């Protein structure tokens, strides 16, 4: 590598989960605080690919992106690979993709400015350390200006589900301290956030001393200016009584729960090392619904896990029918290098897994449509997040997390809307009155 002028503009492209979106925003704020200007992907002098390693398809995307960038018509940018692929395959990326200048892991991106300087000086720069001192202390204050903002409260995972790379790419479970979170929430609200979504790989495992996630939610609910609180993703074994009660008691906590069960067969759940069975999951959902009857239940499913028989798969269909989802994500099992499931006996043929995936997605889509249809005629508050495709059209979110299209209102408004029509993926609403929130 030869030296070159330091980049003056940047573009961050995030793949994968919401935590990556959060990390991408923080990397952007960090680069901006160093004087770099935000630009689009065609012109930026530094491109950060903030990658995801969860499934093979996600991980391979980065290599095609690198190939495209290396041949960019406006000149090859400096390329930084961040995120979970960087953590999992750092040295391999350097070998496979010579166009890459910087590799930085999810726990080391506070060092991005130094790594970029090294690369500008002609040295390939790699940092995938998981330092004891958290990156959060080294990052600049939040400057986000959006009505809905993410706030990472907990990172990493100690659960080691046998199919999953996250414990390896994100490291051990760490909760951020209470005071730092109240501080960051305040900065987000000052920047215009009316909704905060608390993020964690196992967000409901968050704790600080004796305080759990429900205590944090209760404290945030007292902050003036904040109208809505959400949290994701939860694990069934950390779904404690206090959090369930918060769904009944805290008005600002939105009626939405993303609680993955992954499969409907106890035998498969055991092989996945999920530490809960189907019965325990269904009892949890009953208790959450008793606390908040209108709650929208979302989930994740994996089909084609090694050893999954037809009967196991039928059991997954039964669980979906028993729950009645407002929405759910379903994936074909993807063997990931270094995880125990990748070398288990009984790997399922791709065409069998594909067929199961389609059979699972049908009832999920029906349930989502039914949930959306049931909101027609109701009134609810909608938080407007951005403009829609047609002139004058705005797009916001219902309390249950659905996208709502309306004519009128401005970004950041919390508006009372009557739901007039429902489609599979969004609702249409009529503005009734400006909410006094
Ligand atoms: N921490 C969260 C989410 C982790 S990743 C949780 O435990 O719920 C998001 C989803 O991706 C998982 O819930 C799972 O359904 C899916 N997933 C993870 N590893 C996978 C793999 N190897 N193949 C297919 N899907 C996978
Ligand atoms: Fe992965 Fe399981 Fe941890 Fe979720 S709980 S991040 S699926 S290991
Ligand atoms: Fe992907 Fe890493 Fe998130 S693997 S799903 S970006 S934690």
XYZ file of C-alpha atoms and ligand atoms in Angstrom:
478
model
C 0.000 0.000 0.000
C 1.154 3.512 -0.745
C 0.408 6.645 1.228
C -2.320 9.017 0.097
C -4.114 12.113 1.358
C -6.340 11.497 4.391
C -10.014 11.193 3.356
C -12.129 14.308 3.824
C -15.543 12.687 3.408
C -17.153 9.432 4.532
C -20.126 7.173 3.965
C -21.219 4.400 6.342
C -23.256 1.478 4.989
C -24.714 -0.801 7.656
C -25.959 -4.358 7.174
C -27.603 -6.676 9.690
C -29.305 -5.851 12.948
C -30.389 -2.633 14.600
C -27.287 -2.642 16.759
C -25.238 -2.337 13.590
C -27.397 0.636 12.595
C -26.623 2.170 15.981
C -22.897 1.445 15.623
C -22.969 2.917 12.112
C -24.502 6.122 13.452
C -21.853 6.359 16.155
C -19.022 5.785 13.681
C -20.500 8.562 11.550
C -20.650 10.918 14.532
C -17.056 10.047 15.379
C -15.794 10.733 11.851
C -17.793 13.973 11.707
C -16.229 15.062 14.997
C -12.838 14.574 13.302
C -13.873 17.012 10.581
C -14.917 14.565 7.862
C -18.007 15.427 5.859
C -20.812 12.933 5.248
C -21.224 12.082 1.554
C -22.983 9.519 -0.620
C -21.520 6.172 -1.622
C -20.554 7.391 -5.110
C -18.308 10.213 -3.964
C -17.176 9.581 -0.363
C -13.404 9.232 0.021
C -13.853 6.757 2.875
C -16.485 4.010 2.777
C -17.218 2.083 5.957
C -18.917 -1.268 5.300
C -20.496 -2.158 8.629
C -21.038 -5.855 8.110
C -23.148 -8.737 9.443
C -21.993 -12.331 9.888
C -25.235 -13.938 11.038
C -25.959 -15.955 7.881
C -23.748 -16.876 4.945
C -25.622 -14.614 2.520
C -25.156 -11.590 4.756
C -21.447 -12.282 5.161
C -20.830 -12.775 1.436
C -22.455 -9.440 0.556
C -19.416 -7.592 1.806
C -17.102 -9.170 -0.752
C -19.305 -8.180 -3.685
C -19.527 -4.646 -2.290
C -15.743 -4.434 -1.970
C -15.371 -5.602 -5.583
C -17.755 -2.889 -6.774
C -16.048 -0.163 -4.753
C -12.603 -1.160 -6.009
C -13.852 -0.414 -9.531
C -15.841 2.729 -8.656
C -16.010 5.147 -11.607
C -15.316 8.162 -9.401
C -12.115 6.567 -8.089
C -11.453 3.890 -5.499
C -12.282 5.104 -1.992
C -10.468 4.092 1.159
C -12.412 1.002 2.299
C -12.948 0.137 5.958
C -14.655 -3.128 6.868
C -16.336 -2.868 10.269
C -18.908 -4.989 12.104
C -19.245 -8.693 12.716
C -17.531 -9.994 9.540
C -14.524 -7.845 10.443
C -14.461 -9.488 13.874
C -14.929 -13.027 12.584
C -12.753 -12.936 9.471
C -10.392 -9.964 9.936
C -7.123 -11.418 8.599
C -8.994 -13.417 5.943
C -10.600 -10.221 4.589
C -7.147 -8.737 4.183
C -6.078 -11.807 2.186
C -9.245 -12.167 0.116
C -9.812 -8.495 -0.656
C -6.680 -6.468 -1.283
C -8.759 -3.332 -1.855
C -9.544 -3.174 1.881
C -7.510 -0.617 3.842
C -8.961 -0.895 7.354
C -10.545 -3.724 9.363
C -12.202 -2.770 12.638
C -14.294 -4.925 14.996
C -17.527 -3.947 16.771
C -15.745 -3.317 20.095
C -12.868 -1.311 18.622
C -14.481 1.283 16.341
C -13.681 4.167 18.674
C -10.172 3.749 17.181
C -11.412 4.330 13.626
C -9.786 7.793 13.202
C -6.352 6.389 14.137
C -6.808 3.403 11.807
C -7.805 5.712 8.955
C -4.673 7.806 9.556
C -2.543 4.634 9.483
C -4.128 3.556 6.216
C -3.557 7.024 4.722
C 0.099 6.645 5.684
C 0.162 3.451 3.636
C -0.173 0.872 6.418
C -2.991 -1.717 6.355
C -4.745 -1.205 9.701
C -6.544 -3.908 11.700
C -8.090 -3.684 15.178
C -10.379 -6.452 16.398
C -9.531 -6.167 20.090
C -12.237 -6.455 22.698
C -10.776 -4.040 25.238
C -11.808 -4.074 28.890
C -12.520 -0.356 28.744
C -15.688 0.178 26.771
C -15.616 2.046 23.464
C -18.594 4.052 24.674
C -16.386 6.107 26.996
C -14.192 7.153 24.071
C -16.992 8.149 21.671
C -18.220 11.735 21.216
C -21.584 12.861 22.609
C -24.632 11.887 20.529
C -25.708 14.362 17.857
C -28.555 12.422 16.279
C -31.480 14.452 15.033
C -34.320 12.059 14.455
C -37.720 11.442 16.051
C -36.873 7.794 16.658
C -33.430 6.831 17.946
C -31.605 3.679 19.012
C -29.729 3.400 22.285
C -27.500 0.366 22.909
C -27.805 -0.583 26.585
C -26.325 -4.071 26.527
C -23.992 -5.816 24.158
C -22.694 -9.310 23.621
C -24.197 -12.660 24.440
C -23.414 -15.490 26.852
C -26.177 -17.795 25.644
C -24.244 -19.682 22.956
C -27.140 -20.996 20.920
C -25.410 -23.683 18.864
C -26.177 -22.053 15.475
C -25.171 -18.490 16.316
C -22.023 -16.415 15.738
C -22.991 -13.468 17.935
C -21.231 -14.630 21.134
C -18.021 -14.810 19.076
C -18.407 -11.589 17.083
C -19.746 -9.387 19.876
C -18.115 -10.994 22.877
C -19.440 -11.556 26.401
C -22.565 -9.888 27.769
C -21.814 -6.385 29.015
C -24.362 -3.911 30.383
C -23.660 -0.210 30.055
C -23.908 1.746 33.321
C -27.149 3.468 34.353
C -25.758 7.007 34.450
C -24.238 6.781 30.941
C -27.579 5.619 29.565
C -29.637 8.359 31.235
C -27.074 10.827 29.860
C -27.205 9.469 26.317
C -31.015 9.349 26.396
C -30.976 13.029 27.402
C -28.706 13.891 24.466
C -30.991 11.989 22.080
C -34.062 13.821 23.385
C -32.218 17.173 23.068
C -31.547 16.189 19.439
C -35.262 15.697 18.830
C -35.887 12.051 19.688
C -39.448 11.370 20.845
C -38.990 7.605 20.768
C -36.035 5.597 22.028
C -35.525 1.919 21.259
C -33.232 0.245 23.774
C -30.989 -2.254 22.053
C -29.152 -5.343 23.208
C -28.381 -8.778 21.849
C -30.206 -9.848 25.010
C -31.608 -6.525 26.019
C -33.661 -7.900 28.893
C -30.477 -9.233 30.507
C -29.434 -5.603 31.079
C -28.629 -4.800 34.660
C -26.737 -2.357 36.825
C -26.418 -3.666 40.379
C -29.891 -4.588 41.544
C -31.580 -2.606 38.771
C -33.023 -4.381 35.747
C -34.349 -3.253 32.387
C -37.784 -2.395 33.802
C -36.169 0.061 36.244
C -34.367 1.744 33.363
C -37.603 1.904 31.350
C -39.430 3.450 34.318
C -36.696 6.081 34.739
C -36.669 6.946 31.033
C -40.459 7.268 31.083
C -40.040 10.180 33.500
C -37.895 12.177 31.058
C -39.930 15.054 29.644
C -40.038 15.124 25.863
C -39.780 11.379 25.459
C -43.080 9.881 24.322
C -42.278 6.286 23.467
C -39.966 3.530 24.649
C -39.278 0.221 22.915
C -36.686 -2.493 23.463
C -35.249 -5.360 21.429
C -34.157 -8.224 21.276
C -35.257 -10.211 24.290
C -34.484 -13.746 25.341
C -37.223 -15.864 26.969
C -35.075 -16.871 29.949
C -34.499 -13.198 30.870
C -38.162 -12.169 30.615
C -38.617 -11.308 34.291
C -41.769 -10.327 36.221
C -40.743 -6.662 36.477
C -40.488 -6.276 32.729
C -43.815 -8.010 32.153
C -45.404 -5.694 34.729
C -43.883 -2.665 32.971
C -45.991 -3.534 29.937
C -49.051 -3.044 32.168
C -47.810 -0.049 34.195
C -45.636 2.152 31.980
C -47.788 4.015 29.485
C -44.809 5.106 27.355
C -43.673 1.510 26.874
C -45.135 0.546 23.508
C -47.244 -2.624 23.144
C -44.688 -4.547 21.130
C -42.553 -7.536 22.052
C -39.948 -9.217 19.890
C -39.343 -12.505 21.672
C -37.812 -15.237 19.500
C -38.681 -18.873 20.182
C -36.746 -20.191 17.100
C -38.487 -23.592 16.866
C -41.555 -25.469 18.058
C -39.964 -28.787 18.970
C -38.426 -29.291 22.405
C -35.905 -31.722 20.946
C -34.672 -29.098 18.478
C -34.698 -26.338 21.101
C -32.456 -28.546 23.214
C -30.068 -29.121 20.304
C -30.074 -25.358 19.755
C -29.126 -24.856 23.427
C -32.014 -22.426 23.850
C -32.460 -23.156 27.595
C -36.270 -22.959 27.356
C -38.922 -25.319 26.056
C -42.026 -24.578 24.030
C -44.338 -24.747 27.051
C -42.328 -22.161 28.976
C -42.377 -19.838 25.968
C -46.148 -20.114 25.512
C -46.737 -19.504 29.230
C -44.597 -16.352 28.977
C -46.649 -15.072 26.065
C -49.841 -15.708 28.063
C -48.469 -13.695 30.988
C -47.352 -10.815 28.779
C -50.790 -10.750 27.139
C -52.476 -10.762 30.537
C -50.408 -7.663 31.402
C -50.994 -5.929 28.063
C -53.800 -7.556 26.061
C -53.207 -5.645 22.813
C -49.466 -6.387 22.666
C -48.021 -7.150 19.223
C -45.939 -10.316 19.435
C -43.018 -10.689 17.048
C -40.513 -13.528 16.834
C -37.710 -15.258 14.973
C -37.772 -18.785 13.538
C -35.100 -21.006 12.069
C -36.118 -23.887 9.792
C -33.882 -26.734 8.691
C -31.746 -26.908 11.825
C -29.659 -30.121 11.784
C -31.818 -33.116 12.673
C -35.131 -31.308 12.127
C -37.666 -33.967 11.123
C -41.008 -33.376 9.402
C -42.675 -33.795 12.786
C -40.331 -31.224 14.375
C -41.184 -28.780 11.630
C -44.928 -29.433 12.047
C -44.456 -28.549 15.710
C -43.036 -25.174 14.644
C -46.146 -24.562 12.527
C -48.278 -25.464 15.564
C -46.455 -22.937 17.728
C -46.946 -20.182 15.165
C -50.666 -21.012 15.075
C -50.835 -21.007 18.876
C -49.138 -17.616 19.225
C -50.777 -15.474 16.542
C -47.997 -13.101 15.530
C -48.287 -9.457 14.556
C -45.135 -10.130 12.560
C -42.232 -12.584 12.618
C -38.941 -13.216 10.867
C -38.078 -16.655 9.573
C -34.780 -17.921 8.264
C -33.359 -21.001 6.638
C -30.658 -22.396 8.899
C -27.229 -21.305 7.686
C -24.224 -23.274 8.989
C -21.700 -20.815 10.406
C -18.004 -21.595 10.731
C -16.911 -22.288 14.304
C -20.406 -22.896 15.699
C -21.303 -26.331 17.135
C -24.356 -26.843 14.888
C -22.273 -26.504 11.722
C -20.718 -29.922 12.343
C -23.767 -31.688 13.784
C -25.158 -34.810 12.117
C -28.358 -34.566 10.139
C -27.720 -31.392 8.114
C -30.885 -30.733 6.103
C -30.929 -30.567 2.301
C -31.341 -26.955 1.121
C -34.437 -27.763 -0.964
C -36.132 -29.354 2.072
C -35.321 -26.318 4.207
C -36.529 -23.960 1.470
C -39.828 -25.783 1.202
C -40.278 -25.623 4.975
C -39.454 -21.922 4.968
C -42.188 -21.257 2.433
C -44.677 -23.337 4.392
C -43.824 -21.357 7.527
C -43.989 -17.965 5.884
C -47.549 -18.502 4.656
C -49.246 -18.581 8.096
C -46.972 -15.807 9.385
C -48.058 -13.563 6.484
C -51.715 -14.434 7.148
C -51.339 -13.581 10.829
C -49.651 -10.295 10.033
C -52.474 -9.385 7.650
C -55.065 -10.348 10.264
C -53.311 -8.256 12.904
C -53.157 -5.258 10.559
C -56.790 -5.687 9.534
C -57.881 -5.727 13.175
C -56.577 -2.162 13.594
C -58.887 -0.758 10.874
C -61.391 1.651 12.405
C -59.281 2.157 15.509
C -57.614 5.407 16.504
C -54.017 5.482 17.636
C -51.066 7.830 17.945
C -48.596 7.770 15.057
C -45.059 9.105 15.346
C -44.049 10.577 11.989
C -40.545 9.530 10.979
C -40.162 10.543 7.339
C -41.938 11.623 4.184
C -43.613 9.026 1.969
C -43.305 8.471 -1.763
C -46.167 10.719 -2.873
C -45.971 14.500 -2.292
C -47.561 15.419 1.037
C -47.577 11.822 2.194
C -45.846 11.036 5.499
C -44.775 7.754 7.060
C -44.945 6.992 10.749
C -45.267 4.140 13.216
C -48.252 2.921 15.179
C -47.818 1.914 18.824
C -47.695 -1.720 17.588
C -44.786 -0.979 15.272
C -46.706 -0.954 11.981
C -45.842 1.558 9.256
C -48.686 4.023 8.758
C -49.070 6.235 5.687
C -50.928 9.513 6.203
C -51.488 12.756 4.349
C -50.346 15.569 6.600
C -48.170 16.201 9.607
C -44.449 16.816 9.850
C -41.453 14.735 10.876
C -41.403 14.382 14.668
C -45.148 14.963 15.135
C -47.084 12.553 17.285
C -50.460 12.590 15.659
C -53.826 10.985 16.390
C -54.779 8.901 13.410
C -57.776 6.799 12.496
C -56.717 3.666 10.638
C -58.684 3.548 7.400
C -57.204 0.585 5.543
C -54.727 -2.223 6.050
C -52.308 -3.931 3.697
C -49.907 -6.779 4.430
C -46.997 -4.444 5.246
C -48.519 -1.080 6.104
C -51.643 0.804 7.156
C -53.339 3.889 5.779
C -54.510 6.475 8.274
C -56.539 9.688 8.447
C -55.339 12.460 10.708
C -57.912 13.142 13.424
C -56.171 15.763 15.603
C -52.763 16.827 16.842
C -52.096 14.827 19.976
C -51.362 16.797 23.114
C -48.300 14.809 24.111
N -29.933 -11.909 20.005
C -31.076 -12.062 19.279
C -30.935 -12.102 17.776
C -29.788 -12.752 17.175
S -29.676 -12.862 15.455
C -31.808 -13.264 19.798
O -31.272 -14.137 20.422
O -32.985 -13.321 19.570
C -31.290 -12.725 14.855
C -31.900 -14.001 14.413
O -31.164 -14.585 13.373
C -31.971 -15.060 15.467
O -33.015 -14.868 16.360
C -32.143 -16.311 14.636
O -33.493 -16.560 14.364
C -31.432 -15.960 13.341
N -30.176 -16.699 13.205
C -29.090 -16.646 13.989
N -28.132 -17.498 13.550
C -28.624 -18.097 12.445
C -28.137 -19.093 11.546
N -26.937 -19.631 11.710
N -28.919 -19.460 10.509
C -30.155 -18.927 10.342
N -30.666 -18.006 11.156
C -29.930 -17.588 12.207
Fe -27.368 -15.731 19.187
Fe -28.729 -17.176 20.934
Fe -27.262 -15.125 21.767
Fe -29.463 -14.671 20.382
S -29.361 -15.649 22.424
S -27.487 -13.697 20.083
S -29.516 -16.373 18.976
S -26.486 -16.999 20.867
Fe -25.278 -9.480 12.268
Fe -23.542 -8.955 14.146
Fe -25.996 -8.015 14.320
S -23.736 -10.849 13.057
S -27.186 -9.581 13.307
S -24.502 -7.487 12.794
S -24.727 -8.714 15.996
